[in-house]
Amino acid sequence: MNKMNTKLKLSKTAKSNAITYLMVIVVYLIVQILLAGGHVSSLMEGLLVPLCIYVMLAVSLNLTVGILGELSLGHAGFMCVGAFSGAFFSKCVQGAMPDGIRFFLALVLGAVVAGIFGILIGIPVLRLKGDYLAIVTLAFGEIIKNLVNVLYIGRDSDGFHFSMKDSISLHLKEDGEVLINGAQGITGTPHDAGFTVGIILILLSLFIILNLVHSRDGRAIMSIRDNRIAAESVGINITKYKLMAFSISASIAGVAGVLYAHNLSTLTALPKNFGYNMSIMILVFVVLGGIGNIRGSILSAVILTLLPELLRGLSDYRMLIYAVVLIVMMLFNWSPKAIEWKERIKEKYFSGFQKKAVAEASAVKTEKKEVK
Amino acid sequence: MALLEVKNLTISFGGLRAVDDFQLTIKKGQLYGLIGPNGAGKTTVFNLLTGVYKPDEGIIRLEDKDITGLKTIEINKAGIARTFQNIRLFKELSVLDNVKVGLHNSYPYHTLEGIFRLPGYYRMEKEMNEKAMELLKVFDLDQEADYLAANLPYGKQRKLEIARALATDPKLLLLDEPAAGMNPNETGELMDTIRFVRKEFDMTVLLIEHDMKLVSGICEELTVLNFGRILTQGKTADVLNDPQVITAYLGE
């Protein structure tokens, strides 16, 4: 009986995870075949890497919003940190090591730096709850973006120079080079990002998040979401697990940032790419895909990125569409009628499985009794 | 030897002395009741014992170890687990996972073992599943192991909360109105369960309850609180026949 039930449980989550991985791999293969056949327009081809980036951002934000249950509006800030630290590293060591290794190290560095920022920001911010937390994370995201905009770092034979004023006050020698030039950002980042790398990183993010969620630590994180006081009463360290979820989420956003930086020749921190608009867009992906539903995040990120491109003429109304979609989804998620409808659908298609499982379980039980 | 020893416990909220000079000694294996009219400070005592509030004065000792002022997590690790008056389950987790959260600190495999699915993960998860199912069976919840906790009927939610508390392997179990909202049948069943838990797990239980049938049925000793102060303490039969107690409950 024991074994029966636990096995059932394990296989159910394992199956669901496998479907998610498989979905990504199948899409990858289809796109590769289309690319090889030359059926993809250059516009769509250019969208492939951004798609990977959005998927990673959506999946990682879902860890904070869905699994930890805290509304964060500063996700683009962590992406920004990752992008700049990764690009800065690549710029510094360009030519000093093979491209593959350099890019790999840049990704690791982006993850680590964004993770550290996640912890630093998380310590004060995670003491807050709900809307307060959302507002403060929004502020932190903007602070990061604005700080990067006034950051000047140069290098000459003396070593690194640093300023928050302008590039002249770096006092570089003749052989010097400005690496990060304030609002102009970083230019000449090597173009390492590709669709294959993006898919590998998505799979890695999924691997980390899904396995985390279905382990001891994931349960602890979700228990905090469901009832903080009860979690504390059974000995769950609230601060530790909140920070863990928040920093892992930030790390993956950082990796997405590195990918972003290595997909463009010029990296600048604009309101468009690292501002709150971006953070909210990622949140829309998460909300639309279903809070806490990792697979849904992937789907909604892909659909919502492709849709405006397919309706190119409406592209100016993109944010308007997002706003409307967000409102509609909120209504859909909360209105009693919609919930009732969802329950009915669930019952219709999934109750059979559950009933069968219970029947099997009780069958095993009676069998065991007879043996006794 | 006394398992729990509380002396001079006092806490004020603003000008209100919610608990005033509270004393309690519970021996190992006892079933102890804490009763009193609404607002007498019973739940505040629980919150003081579990570190939700820090007492202004007083000492709490568990097995001669001073646990006064420790954090909730540390007190749980020291050996006190509790349930809540208004049920606090992890509603979006399965019944099994609720108990497994309770087992969290007993099976400490590392985060990386979990993420990379190293052998430690499989070994400990298997042990956790077995242990959790064992506990669920005690409370007759094993059939519902895969259900979401939110979908359980009320009486079973109460039971699951006790199972979760027991999963932390406590020395002392605090039950805050376990029979609240139960019909007489369910209350009777609950009494059997509490007796069984005490025997099976060698548990000491302190419970708050309004249901006098349950209190007189299973508690060996009682403390009566009224307006934050101890009205009387002693053997159940004596306490319940005390005219002071009857006055406190029924009025003059």
Coordinates of C-alpha atoms in Angstrom, one line a residue:
Chain A
M1 CA 0.0 0.0 0.0
N2 CA 2.7 2.4 1.0
K3 CA 4.8 1.6 -2.0
M4 CA 1.9 1.8 -4.2
N5 CA 1.0 5.3 -3.3
T6 CA 4.5 6.8 -3.2
K7 CA 5.3 5.3 -6.5
L8 CA 2.2 6.7 -8.0
K9 CA 3.1 10.1 -6.8
L10 CA 6.7 10.0 -8.0
S11 CA 5.7 8.8 -11.4
K12 CA 3.1 11.6 -11.8
T13 CA 5.5 14.4 -11.2
A14 CA 8.2 12.7 -13.2
K15 CA 5.8 12.4 -16.1
S16 CA 4.7 16.0 -15.9
N17 CA 8.4 17.1 -15.9
A18 CA 9.3 14.8 -18.8
I19 CA 6.5 16.4 -20.9
T20 CA 7.9 19.9 -20.2
Y21 CA 11.4 18.9 -21.2
L22 CA 10.1 17.0 -24.2
M23 CA 8.1 20.0 -25.3
V24 CA 11.1 22.2 -25.4
I25 CA 13.2 19.7 -27.2
V26 CA 10.5 19.0 -29.8
V27 CA 10.2 22.7 -30.5
Y28 CA 13.9 23.0 -30.9
L29 CA 14.0 20.1 -33.4
I30 CA 11.1 21.5 -35.4
V31 CA 12.8 24.9 -35.6
Q32 CA 16.1 23.4 -36.6
I33 CA 14.4 21.5 -39.4
L34 CA 12.6 24.6 -40.6
L35 CA 15.9 26.6 -40.4
A36 CA 17.7 23.9 -42.4
G37 CA 14.9 24.0 -45.0
G38 CA 15.1 27.8 -45.2
H39 CA 11.5 28.2 -44.2
V40 CA 12.1 30.8 -41.5
S41 CA 12.1 34.5 -42.3
S42 CA 15.1 36.5 -41.1
L43 CA 12.7 38.4 -38.8
M44 CA 11.6 35.1 -37.1
E45 CA 15.2 33.9 -37.0
G46 CA 16.1 37.1 -35.1
L47 CA 13.4 36.3 -32.6
L48 CA 14.7 32.9 -31.6
V49 CA 17.3 34.1 -29.0
P50 CA 15.0 36.7 -27.5
L51 CA 12.4 34.0 -27.2
C52 CA 14.8 31.8 -25.2
I53 CA 15.6 34.8 -23.0
Y54 CA 11.9 35.5 -22.3
V55 CA 11.2 31.9 -21.5
M56 CA 14.1 31.8 -19.0
L57 CA 12.9 35.1 -17.4
A58 CA 9.3 33.9 -17.2
V59 CA 10.3 30.5 -15.7
S60 CA 12.6 32.1 -13.2
L61 CA 10.1 34.7 -12.1
N62 CA 7.6 32.0 -11.6
L63 CA 9.9 30.6 -8.9
T64 CA 9.5 33.8 -7.0
V65 CA 5.8 34.6 -7.8
G66 CA 4.3 31.1 -8.1
I67 CA 6.4 28.9 -5.8
L68 CA 7.5 31.3 -3.2
G69 CA 4.3 33.4 -3.5
E70 CA 5.9 36.8 -3.4
L71 CA 5.1 39.4 -6.1
S72 CA 8.4 40.8 -7.5
L73 CA 8.5 43.6 -10.0
G74 CA 12.2 44.0 -10.2
H75 CA 13.1 41.0 -12.3
A76 CA 14.5 43.0 -15.2
G77 CA 17.0 44.5 -12.7
F78 CA 18.6 41.1 -12.1
M79 CA 18.7 40.5 -15.8
C80 CA 20.5 43.9 -16.1
V81 CA 23.0 42.9 -13.5
G82 CA 23.7 39.6 -15.3
A83 CA 23.9 41.3 -18.7
F84 CA 26.4 43.9 -17.7
S85 CA 28.6 41.7 -15.6
G86 CA 28.7 39.0 -18.3
A87 CA 29.4 41.6 -21.1
F88 CA 32.0 43.3 -19.0
F89 CA 33.8 40.0 -18.4
S90 CA 33.7 39.1 -22.1
K91 CA 35.0 42.5 -23.1
C92 CA 37.9 42.3 -20.6
V93 CA 39.1 38.9 -21.5
Q94 CA 38.2 38.9 -25.2
G95 CA 41.0 37.2 -27.1
A96 CA 42.7 35.9 -24.0
M97 CA 40.9 32.6 -24.0
P98 CA 38.8 30.5 -26.5
D99 CA 35.4 31.9 -27.2
G100 CA 33.5 28.9 -25.9
I101 CA 35.2 28.9 -22.5
R102 CA 34.9 32.7 -22.3
F103 CA 31.2 32.6 -22.9
F104 CA 30.7 29.8 -20.5
L105 CA 32.6 31.7 -17.8
A106 CA 30.5 34.9 -18.6
L107 CA 27.3 32.9 -18.1
V108 CA 28.6 31.6 -14.7
L109 CA 29.7 35.0 -13.7
G110 CA 26.4 36.5 -14.7
A111 CA 24.5 33.9 -12.6
V112 CA 26.8 34.4 -9.6
V113 CA 26.7 38.2 -9.6
A114 CA 22.9 38.3 -10.1
G115 CA 22.5 35.7 -7.4
I116 CA 24.5 37.8 -5.0
F117 CA 22.4 40.9 -5.9
G118 CA 19.4 38.7 -5.3
I119 CA 20.6 37.9 -1.7
L120 CA 21.6 41.5 -1.0
I121 CA 18.3 42.9 -2.2
G122 CA 16.4 40.0 -0.7
I123 CA 17.6 40.4 2.8
P124 CA 15.7 43.8 3.3
V125 CA 13.0 43.2 0.8
L126 CA 11.7 39.8 1.8
R127 CA 10.8 41.2 5.2
L128 CA 7.9 42.8 3.4
K129 CA 4.8 41.2 2.1
G130 CA 2.4 41.4 -0.9
D131 CA 2.0 44.9 -2.4
Y132 CA 4.7 46.4 -0.3
L133 CA 7.2 43.9 -1.5
A134 CA 6.1 44.5 -5.1
I135 CA 6.7 48.2 -4.8
V136 CA 10.1 48.0 -3.2
T137 CA 11.3 45.4 -5.8
L138 CA 10.1 47.8 -8.5
A139 CA 12.2 50.5 -6.9
F140 CA 15.3 48.3 -6.7
G141 CA 14.9 47.3 -10.3
E142 CA 14.9 51.0 -11.3
I143 CA 17.8 51.8 -9.0
I144 CA 20.0 49.1 -10.6
K145 CA 19.1 50.3 -14.1
N146 CA 19.9 53.9 -13.2
L147 CA 23.1 53.0 -11.5
V148 CA 24.3 51.1 -14.5
N149 CA 23.5 54.2 -16.6
V150 CA 26.1 56.4 -14.7
L151 CA 28.7 53.7 -14.4
Y152 CA 32.0 54.3 -16.2
I153 CA 34.8 51.7 -16.2
G154 CA 37.9 52.0 -18.2
R155 CA 41.2 50.1 -18.5
D156 CA 44.7 51.1 -19.4
S157 CA 48.2 49.8 -18.6
D158 CA 47.7 50.9 -15.0
G159 CA 44.7 48.7 -14.5
F160 CA 41.0 49.5 -14.1
H161 CA 39.6 53.0 -13.6
F162 CA 36.2 53.6 -12.2
S163 CA 33.9 56.7 -12.2
M164 CA 30.3 57.6 -11.6
K165 CA 30.6 61.0 -13.4
D166 CA 31.7 60.7 -17.0
S167 CA 34.3 59.0 -19.2
I168 CA 36.8 61.9 -19.0
S169 CA 37.1 61.6 -15.3
L170 CA 38.4 58.1 -15.7
H171 CA 41.7 59.8 -16.6
L172 CA 42.8 57.0 -18.9
K173 CA 46.2 57.0 -20.6
E174 CA 46.6 57.0 -24.4
D175 CA 46.4 53.2 -24.6
G176 CA 43.3 53.1 -22.4
E177 CA 39.9 51.9 -23.4
V178 CA 36.5 52.7 -22.0
L179 CA 34.8 49.4 -21.2
I180 CA 31.5 50.6 -19.8
N181 CA 30.6 54.0 -21.0
G182 CA 27.7 55.2 -18.9
A183 CA 24.5 55.6 -20.8
Q184 CA 26.2 54.4 -24.0
G185 CA 26.8 51.1 -22.2
I186 CA 29.1 48.4 -23.5
T187 CA 29.8 48.3 -27.2
G188 CA 31.4 45.4 -29.2
T189 CA 30.3 42.5 -27.0
P190 CA 31.1 39.3 -28.9
H191 CA 28.1 37.7 -30.5
D192 CA 28.1 34.3 -28.8
A193 CA 24.5 33.7 -28.2
G194 CA 22.6 31.3 -30.4
F195 CA 19.4 29.4 -30.5
T196 CA 21.1 26.1 -29.4
V197 CA 22.8 27.7 -26.5
G198 CA 19.5 29.4 -25.5
I199 CA 17.6 26.0 -25.6
I200 CA 20.4 24.4 -23.5
L201 CA 20.1 27.2 -20.9
I202 CA 16.3 26.8 -20.9
L203 CA 16.6 23.1 -20.2
L204 CA 19.1 23.8 -17.5
S205 CA 16.9 26.4 -15.9
L206 CA 14.0 23.9 -16.0
F207 CA 16.1 21.2 -14.6
I208 CA 17.1 23.3 -11.7
I209 CA 13.7 24.8 -10.9
L210 CA 11.6 21.6 -11.4
N211 CA 14.0 19.5 -9.4
L212 CA 14.2 22.1 -6.7
V213 CA 10.4 22.3 -6.5
H214 CA 10.0 18.6 -6.2
S215 CA 12.6 18.2 -3.4
R216 CA 12.7 18.9 0.3
D217 CA 13.7 22.5 -0.2
G218 CA 10.9 23.1 -2.7
R219 CA 8.4 21.8 -0.3
A220 CA 9.7 24.1 2.4
I221 CA 9.5 27.1 0.0
M222 CA 5.9 26.2 -0.9
S223 CA 5.0 25.7 2.7
I224 CA 6.0 29.3 3.4
R225 CA 3.8 30.4 0.6
D226 CA 0.8 28.5 1.9
N227 CA 1.2 29.4 5.5
R228 CA 4.2 31.1 7.0
I229 CA 3.2 30.7 10.6
A230 CA 2.6 27.0 10.3
A231 CA 5.8 26.6 8.4
E232 CA 7.7 28.2 11.2
S233 CA 5.9 26.0 13.7
V234 CA 7.3 22.9 12.1
G235 CA 10.8 24.2 12.0
I236 CA 11.2 25.7 8.6
N237 CA 13.7 28.4 8.4
I238 CA 11.7 31.2 6.7
T239 CA 14.5 33.6 5.9
K240 CA 16.8 30.9 4.5
Y241 CA 14.2 29.5 2.1
K242 CA 12.8 32.8 1.0
L243 CA 16.4 33.9 0.1
M244 CA 17.1 30.6 -1.6
A245 CA 14.1 30.9 -3.9
F246 CA 14.7 34.6 -4.6
S247 CA 18.4 34.3 -5.3
I248 CA 18.0 31.2 -7.6
S249 CA 15.3 33.2 -9.5
A250 CA 17.7 36.2 -9.7
S251 CA 20.6 33.9 -10.9
I252 CA 18.6 32.5 -13.8
A253 CA 17.5 36.0 -14.8
G254 CA 21.1 36.9 -14.7
V255 CA 22.0 34.1 -17.1
A256 CA 19.2 35.3 -19.4
G257 CA 20.8 38.7 -19.2
V258 CA 24.2 37.4 -20.3
L259 CA 22.5 35.7 -23.2
Y260 CA 20.8 39.0 -24.0
A261 CA 24.1 40.9 -23.9
H262 CA 25.9 38.4 -26.2
N263 CA 23.1 38.6 -28.7
L264 CA 23.6 42.4 -29.4
S265 CA 26.7 44.3 -30.3
T266 CA 25.7 47.2 -28.1
L267 CA 24.4 46.8 -24.6
T268 CA 22.7 49.8 -23.0
A269 CA 20.4 49.9 -20.0
L270 CA 17.2 51.5 -21.4
P271 CA 13.8 51.6 -19.8
K272 CA 12.7 49.4 -22.6
N273 CA 15.0 46.5 -21.9
F274 CA 15.8 46.6 -18.2
G275 CA 13.1 49.0 -16.9
Y276 CA 9.9 48.2 -15.1
N277 CA 8.1 47.7 -18.4
M278 CA 10.2 44.7 -18.9
S279 CA 9.6 43.4 -15.4
I280 CA 5.9 43.8 -15.8
M281 CA 6.0 42.1 -19.2
I282 CA 7.7 39.1 -17.6
L283 CA 5.0 39.2 -14.8
V284 CA 2.4 39.1 -17.5
F285 CA 3.9 35.9 -18.9
V286 CA 3.8 34.4 -15.5
V287 CA 0.3 35.4 -14.7
L288 CA -1.0 34.4 -18.1
G289 CA 0.7 31.0 -18.0
G290 CA -0.7 30.4 -14.6
I291 CA 1.0 31.3 -11.3
G292 CA 3.1 28.4 -10.2
N293 CA 2.7 26.6 -13.5
I294 CA 6.2 26.3 -15.0
R295 CA 5.0 24.8 -18.3
G296 CA 2.4 27.6 -18.7
S297 CA 5.1 30.2 -18.3
I298 CA 7.0 28.8 -21.2
L299 CA 3.9 28.7 -23.4
S300 CA 2.7 32.2 -22.6
A301 CA 6.2 33.7 -23.0
V302 CA 6.4 32.1 -26.5
I303 CA 2.9 33.1 -27.5
L304 CA 3.1 36.6 -26.2
T305 CA 6.4 37.3 -27.8
L306 CA 5.4 35.8 -31.1
L307 CA 1.9 37.4 -31.2
P308 CA 2.9 41.0 -31.6
E309 CA 5.5 40.1 -34.2
L310 CA 2.9 38.2 -36.2
L311 CA 0.5 41.1 -35.9
R312 CA 3.3 43.5 -36.8
G313 CA 0.9 46.3 -37.7
L314 CA -0.4 46.3 -34.2
S315 CA 3.0 46.3 -32.6
D316 CA 2.6 49.9 -31.4
Y317 CA -0.3 48.7 -29.3
R318 CA 1.7 45.9 -27.7
M319 CA 1.6 47.3 -24.2
L320 CA -2.0 48.0 -24.6
I321 CA -2.7 44.4 -25.6
Y322 CA -0.7 43.3 -22.6
A323 CA -2.7 45.5 -20.3
V324 CA -6.0 44.2 -21.7
V325 CA -4.8 40.6 -21.5
L326 CA -3.7 41.0 -17.9
I327 CA -7.1 42.4 -16.9
V328 CA -8.9 39.6 -18.8
M329 CA -6.7 37.0 -17.2
M330 CA -7.3 38.4 -13.7
L331 CA -11.0 38.2 -14.3
F332 CA -10.7 34.7 -15.7
N333 CA -8.7 33.6 -12.7
W334 CA -10.9 35.1 -10.0
S335 CA -14.4 35.2 -11.2
P336 CA -16.5 32.4 -9.6
K337 CA -18.0 31.5 -12.9
A338 CA -14.7 30.9 -14.5
I339 CA -13.4 28.9 -11.6
E340 CA -16.5 26.7 -11.7
W341 CA -16.0 26.2 -15.4
K342 CA -12.3 25.2 -14.9
E343 CA -13.3 22.8 -12.1
R344 CA -15.8 21.2 -14.4
I345 CA -13.3 20.8 -17.2
K346 CA -10.8 19.3 -14.7
E347 CA -13.4 16.9 -13.4
K348 CA -14.4 15.8 -16.9
Y349 CA -11.0 15.0 -18.1
F350 CA -9.0 14.2 -15.0
S351 CA -11.3 12.6 -12.5
G352 CA -11.1 9.3 -14.2
F353 CA -7.5 9.0 -13.5
Q354 CA -7.8 9.9 -9.8
K355 CA -10.7 7.5 -9.3
K356 CA -8.7 4.8 -10.9
A357 CA -5.7 5.5 -8.7
V358 CA -7.8 5.4 -5.5
A359 CA -9.6 2.2 -6.7
E360 CA -6.2 0.6 -7.3
A361 CA -4.9 1.7 -4.0
S362 CA -7.8 0.3 -2.1
A363 CA -7.6 -2.9 -4.1
V364 CA -4.1 -3.4 -2.9
K365 CA -5.1 -2.7 0.6
T366 CA -7.8 -5.3 0.7
E367 CA -5.5 -7.7 -0.9
K368 CA -3.0 -7.1 1.9
K369 CA -5.6 -7.7 4.5
E370 CA -6.5 -11.0 3.1
V371 CA -2.9 -12.1 3.2
K372 CA -2.7 -11.2 6.8
Chain B
M1 CA 10.9 14.5 36.2
A2 CA 8.9 17.4 34.8
L3 CA 8.9 17.6 31.0
L4 CA 7.7 21.2 30.9
E5 CA 8.2 23.7 33.7
V6 CA 6.8 27.2 33.4
K7 CA 7.3 29.8 36.1
N8 CA 6.0 33.4 36.5
L9 CA 5.1 33.7 32.8
T10 CA 3.9 37.2 32.1
I11 CA 3.1 39.2 29.0
S12 CA 1.4 42.5 28.4
F13 CA 0.0 44.0 25.3
G14 CA -0.2 47.7 25.9
G15 CA -1.9 48.1 29.3
L16 CA -3.5 44.6 29.2
R17 CA -1.9 41.8 31.1
A18 CA -2.9 39.0 28.7
V19 CA -1.1 36.4 30.8
D20 CA -0.1 37.1 34.4
D21 CA 2.1 35.0 36.6
F22 CA 1.4 31.8 34.8
Q23 CA 2.7 28.5 36.3
L24 CA 2.6 25.1 34.9
T25 CA 4.3 21.7 35.4
I26 CA 3.7 18.8 33.1
K27 CA 5.1 15.4 33.7
K28 CA 6.2 13.2 30.9
G29 CA 3.4 11.2 29.4
Q30 CA 0.6 13.4 30.9
L31 CA -2.5 14.5 29.1
Y32 CA -2.9 18.0 30.4
G33 CA -5.8 20.4 29.8
L34 CA -5.8 24.2 29.7
I35 CA -9.3 25.6 29.9
G36 CA -11.0 28.9 30.6
P37 CA -13.6 31.3 29.1
N38 CA -13.0 33.1 25.8
G39 CA -10.3 35.7 26.0
A40 CA -8.8 34.2 29.1
G41 CA -5.3 34.0 27.5
K42 CA -5.1 30.3 26.6
T43 CA -3.8 30.7 23.1
T44 CA -1.5 33.5 24.3
V45 CA 0.1 30.9 26.6
F46 CA 0.6 28.6 23.6
N47 CA 2.1 31.4 21.6
L48 CA 4.5 32.1 24.5
L49 CA 5.4 28.4 24.8
T50 CA 6.2 28.2 21.0
G51 CA 8.1 31.5 20.8
V52 CA 5.6 33.4 18.7
Y53 CA 5.6 36.0 21.5
K54 CA 8.5 36.7 23.9
P55 CA 7.4 36.8 27.5
D56 CA 8.0 40.0 29.6
E57 CA 8.9 37.8 32.5
G58 CA 9.2 34.2 33.5
I59 CA 11.0 31.0 32.6
I60 CA 10.1 28.1 30.3
R61 CA 12.0 24.9 30.7
L62 CA 11.7 21.9 28.6
E63 CA 13.5 18.9 30.1
D64 CA 15.5 21.3 32.3
K65 CA 16.7 23.2 29.3
D66 CA 15.8 26.9 29.3
I67 CA 13.9 27.7 26.1
T68 CA 12.6 31.1 27.2
G69 CA 12.8 33.6 24.3
L70 CA 14.0 31.2 21.7
K71 CA 12.7 31.5 18.1
T72 CA 9.8 29.4 17.0
I73 CA 12.0 27.2 14.8
E74 CA 14.5 26.6 17.7
I75 CA 11.6 25.7 20.1
N76 CA 10.3 23.2 17.5
K77 CA 13.7 21.7 17.2
A78 CA 13.9 21.5 21.0
G79 CA 10.8 19.4 21.0
I80 CA 7.5 21.4 21.1
A81 CA 5.1 21.1 18.2
R82 CA 1.6 22.6 18.0
T83 CA -1.6 22.8 16.0
F84 CA -3.7 25.9 15.6
Q85 CA -7.1 27.0 16.6
N86 CA -8.0 28.1 13.1
I87 CA -6.5 25.3 11.0
R88 CA -3.3 26.2 9.3
L89 CA -2.4 23.6 6.7
F90 CA -0.3 24.0 3.5
K91 CA -3.4 24.0 1.4
E92 CA -1.9 23.8 -2.0
L93 CA 0.3 20.9 -1.1
S94 CA -0.8 17.3 -1.1
V95 CA -1.7 15.6 2.2
L96 CA 1.5 13.6 2.0
D97 CA 3.7 16.7 1.4
N98 CA 2.1 18.4 4.4
V99 CA 3.5 15.7 6.6
K100 CA 6.8 15.6 4.7
V101 CA 7.3 19.3 5.5
G102 CA 6.9 18.3 9.1
L103 CA 9.7 15.7 8.5
H104 CA 11.9 18.4 6.9
N105 CA 14.5 18.7 9.7
S106 CA 14.8 14.9 10.3
Y107 CA 15.9 14.2 6.7
P108 CA 18.5 16.9 6.0
Y109 CA 19.8 16.1 2.5
H110 CA 21.5 19.0 0.8
T111 CA 19.9 21.4 -1.8
L112 CA 22.3 20.2 -4.4
E113 CA 21.5 16.6 -3.7
G114 CA 17.9 17.5 -4.4
I115 CA 18.6 19.5 -7.6
F116 CA 21.0 17.0 -9.1
R117 CA 19.0 14.0 -7.9
L118 CA 22.0 12.4 -6.2
P119 CA 21.6 9.0 -4.4
G120 CA 21.0 10.8 -1.1
Y121 CA 17.9 12.4 -2.5
Y122 CA 16.3 9.1 -3.5
R123 CA 17.3 7.3 -0.3
M124 CA 15.9 10.1 2.0
E125 CA 12.8 10.8 -0.1
K126 CA 12.0 7.1 0.1
E127 CA 12.4 7.0 3.8
M128 CA 10.4 10.2 4.1
N129 CA 7.5 8.8 2.1
E130 CA 7.5 5.6 4.2
K131 CA 7.5 7.5 7.4
A132 CA 4.9 10.0 6.3
M133 CA 2.6 7.2 5.1
E134 CA 3.0 5.5 8.5
L135 CA 1.9 8.6 10.2
L136 CA -1.0 9.1 7.8
K137 CA -2.1 5.6 8.5
V138 CA -2.3 6.3 12.2
F139 CA -4.8 9.1 11.4
D140 CA -6.6 7.1 8.8
L141 CA -5.5 9.5 6.1
D142 CA -3.5 7.2 3.9
Q143 CA -6.2 6.9 1.3
E144 CA -6.1 10.7 0.8
A145 CA -2.3 11.0 0.6
D146 CA -2.4 12.4 -2.9
Y147 CA -5.3 14.9 -2.3
L148 CA -4.7 18.6 -1.9
A149 CA -4.9 19.4 1.8
A150 CA -7.5 22.1 1.1
N151 CA -9.9 19.4 -0.3
L152 CA -10.0 17.4 2.9
P153 CA -13.1 17.5 5.0
Y154 CA -12.8 19.6 8.2
G155 CA -12.3 16.8 10.6
K156 CA -9.6 15.2 8.5
Q157 CA -7.9 18.6 8.2
R158 CA -7.7 18.7 12.0
K159 CA -6.2 15.2 12.0
L160 CA -3.7 16.1 9.3
E161 CA -2.5 19.1 11.4
I162 CA -1.8 16.7 14.3
A163 CA 0.0 14.3 12.0
R164 CA 2.1 17.1 10.7
A165 CA 3.0 18.3 14.2
L166 CA 3.9 14.7 15.1
A167 CA 6.2 14.5 12.1
T168 CA 8.6 16.9 13.7
D169 CA 9.2 14.3 16.4
P170 CA 8.3 16.4 19.4
K171 CA 8.4 15.6 23.1
L172 CA 5.4 17.8 23.8
L173 CA 2.4 18.3 21.6
L174 CA 0.2 21.4 22.0
L175 CA -3.3 21.1 20.6
D176 CA -5.3 24.3 20.3
E177 CA -9.0 23.4 20.4
P178 CA -8.7 20.2 18.5
A179 CA -12.4 19.5 18.7
A180 CA -13.6 22.9 17.6
G181 CA -16.3 22.5 15.0
M182 CA -16.6 18.8 15.4
N183 CA -19.8 16.9 16.0
P184 CA -20.0 14.5 19.0
N185 CA -19.1 11.5 16.9
E186 CA -16.0 13.2 15.5
T187 CA -15.1 14.4 19.0
G188 CA -15.3 10.8 20.3
E189 CA -13.1 9.6 17.5
L190 CA -10.6 12.4 18.2
M191 CA -10.4 11.4 21.9
D192 CA -9.5 7.9 20.8
T193 CA -6.9 9.3 18.5
I194 CA -5.3 11.5 21.2
R195 CA -5.2 8.5 23.6
F196 CA -3.7 6.4 20.8
V197 CA -1.1 9.0 20.0
R198 CA 0.0 9.3 23.6
K199 CA 0.4 5.5 23.9
E200 CA 1.9 4.9 20.5
F201 CA 4.4 7.8 20.4
D202 CA 4.9 8.0 24.1
M203 CA 3.7 11.6 23.8
T204 CA 3.0 14.3 26.4
V205 CA 0.0 16.4 25.4
L206 CA -1.1 19.9 26.5
L207 CA -4.5 20.9 25.0
I208 CA -6.8 23.8 25.0
E209 CA -10.4 22.8 24.8
H210 CA -13.9 24.1 25.4
D211 CA -15.6 20.8 24.9
M212 CA -16.1 19.6 28.5
K213 CA -16.8 16.1 27.4
L214 CA -13.4 15.8 25.8
V215 CA -11.7 17.6 28.7
S216 CA -13.2 15.4 31.4
G217 CA -12.8 12.3 29.2
I218 CA -9.1 12.4 28.6
C219 CA -7.3 15.1 30.6
E220 CA -5.7 14.0 33.8
E221 CA -5.0 17.4 35.2
L222 CA -6.3 20.9 34.4
T223 CA -5.4 24.5 34.7
V224 CA -8.2 27.0 34.5
L225 CA -7.3 30.5 33.2
N226 CA -9.5 33.5 33.7
F227 CA -8.6 37.1 32.7
G228 CA -5.0 36.0 32.2
R229 CA -4.6 34.6 35.7
I230 CA -4.7 31.0 37.0
L231 CA -8.0 30.4 38.7
T232 CA -7.3 26.9 39.8
Q233 CA -5.0 23.9 39.0
G234 CA -5.3 20.2 39.8
K235 CA -6.9 16.9 39.1
T236 CA -9.6 17.1 36.5
A237 CA -12.5 15.9 38.7
D238 CA -11.6 18.3 41.5
V239 CA -11.2 21.3 39.2
L240 CA -14.4 20.8 37.3
N241 CA -16.4 20.7 40.6
D242 CA -14.7 23.8 41.9
P243 CA -17.4 26.4 42.5
Q244 CA -15.0 29.1 41.3
V245 CA -14.6 27.4 37.9
I246 CA -18.4 27.0 37.6
T247 CA -18.8 30.7 38.3
A248 CA -16.2 31.7 35.8
Y249 CA -17.9 29.7 33.1
L250 CA -21.6 30.3 33.9
G251 CA -21.5 33.6 35.8
E252 CA -23.0 34.3 39.2

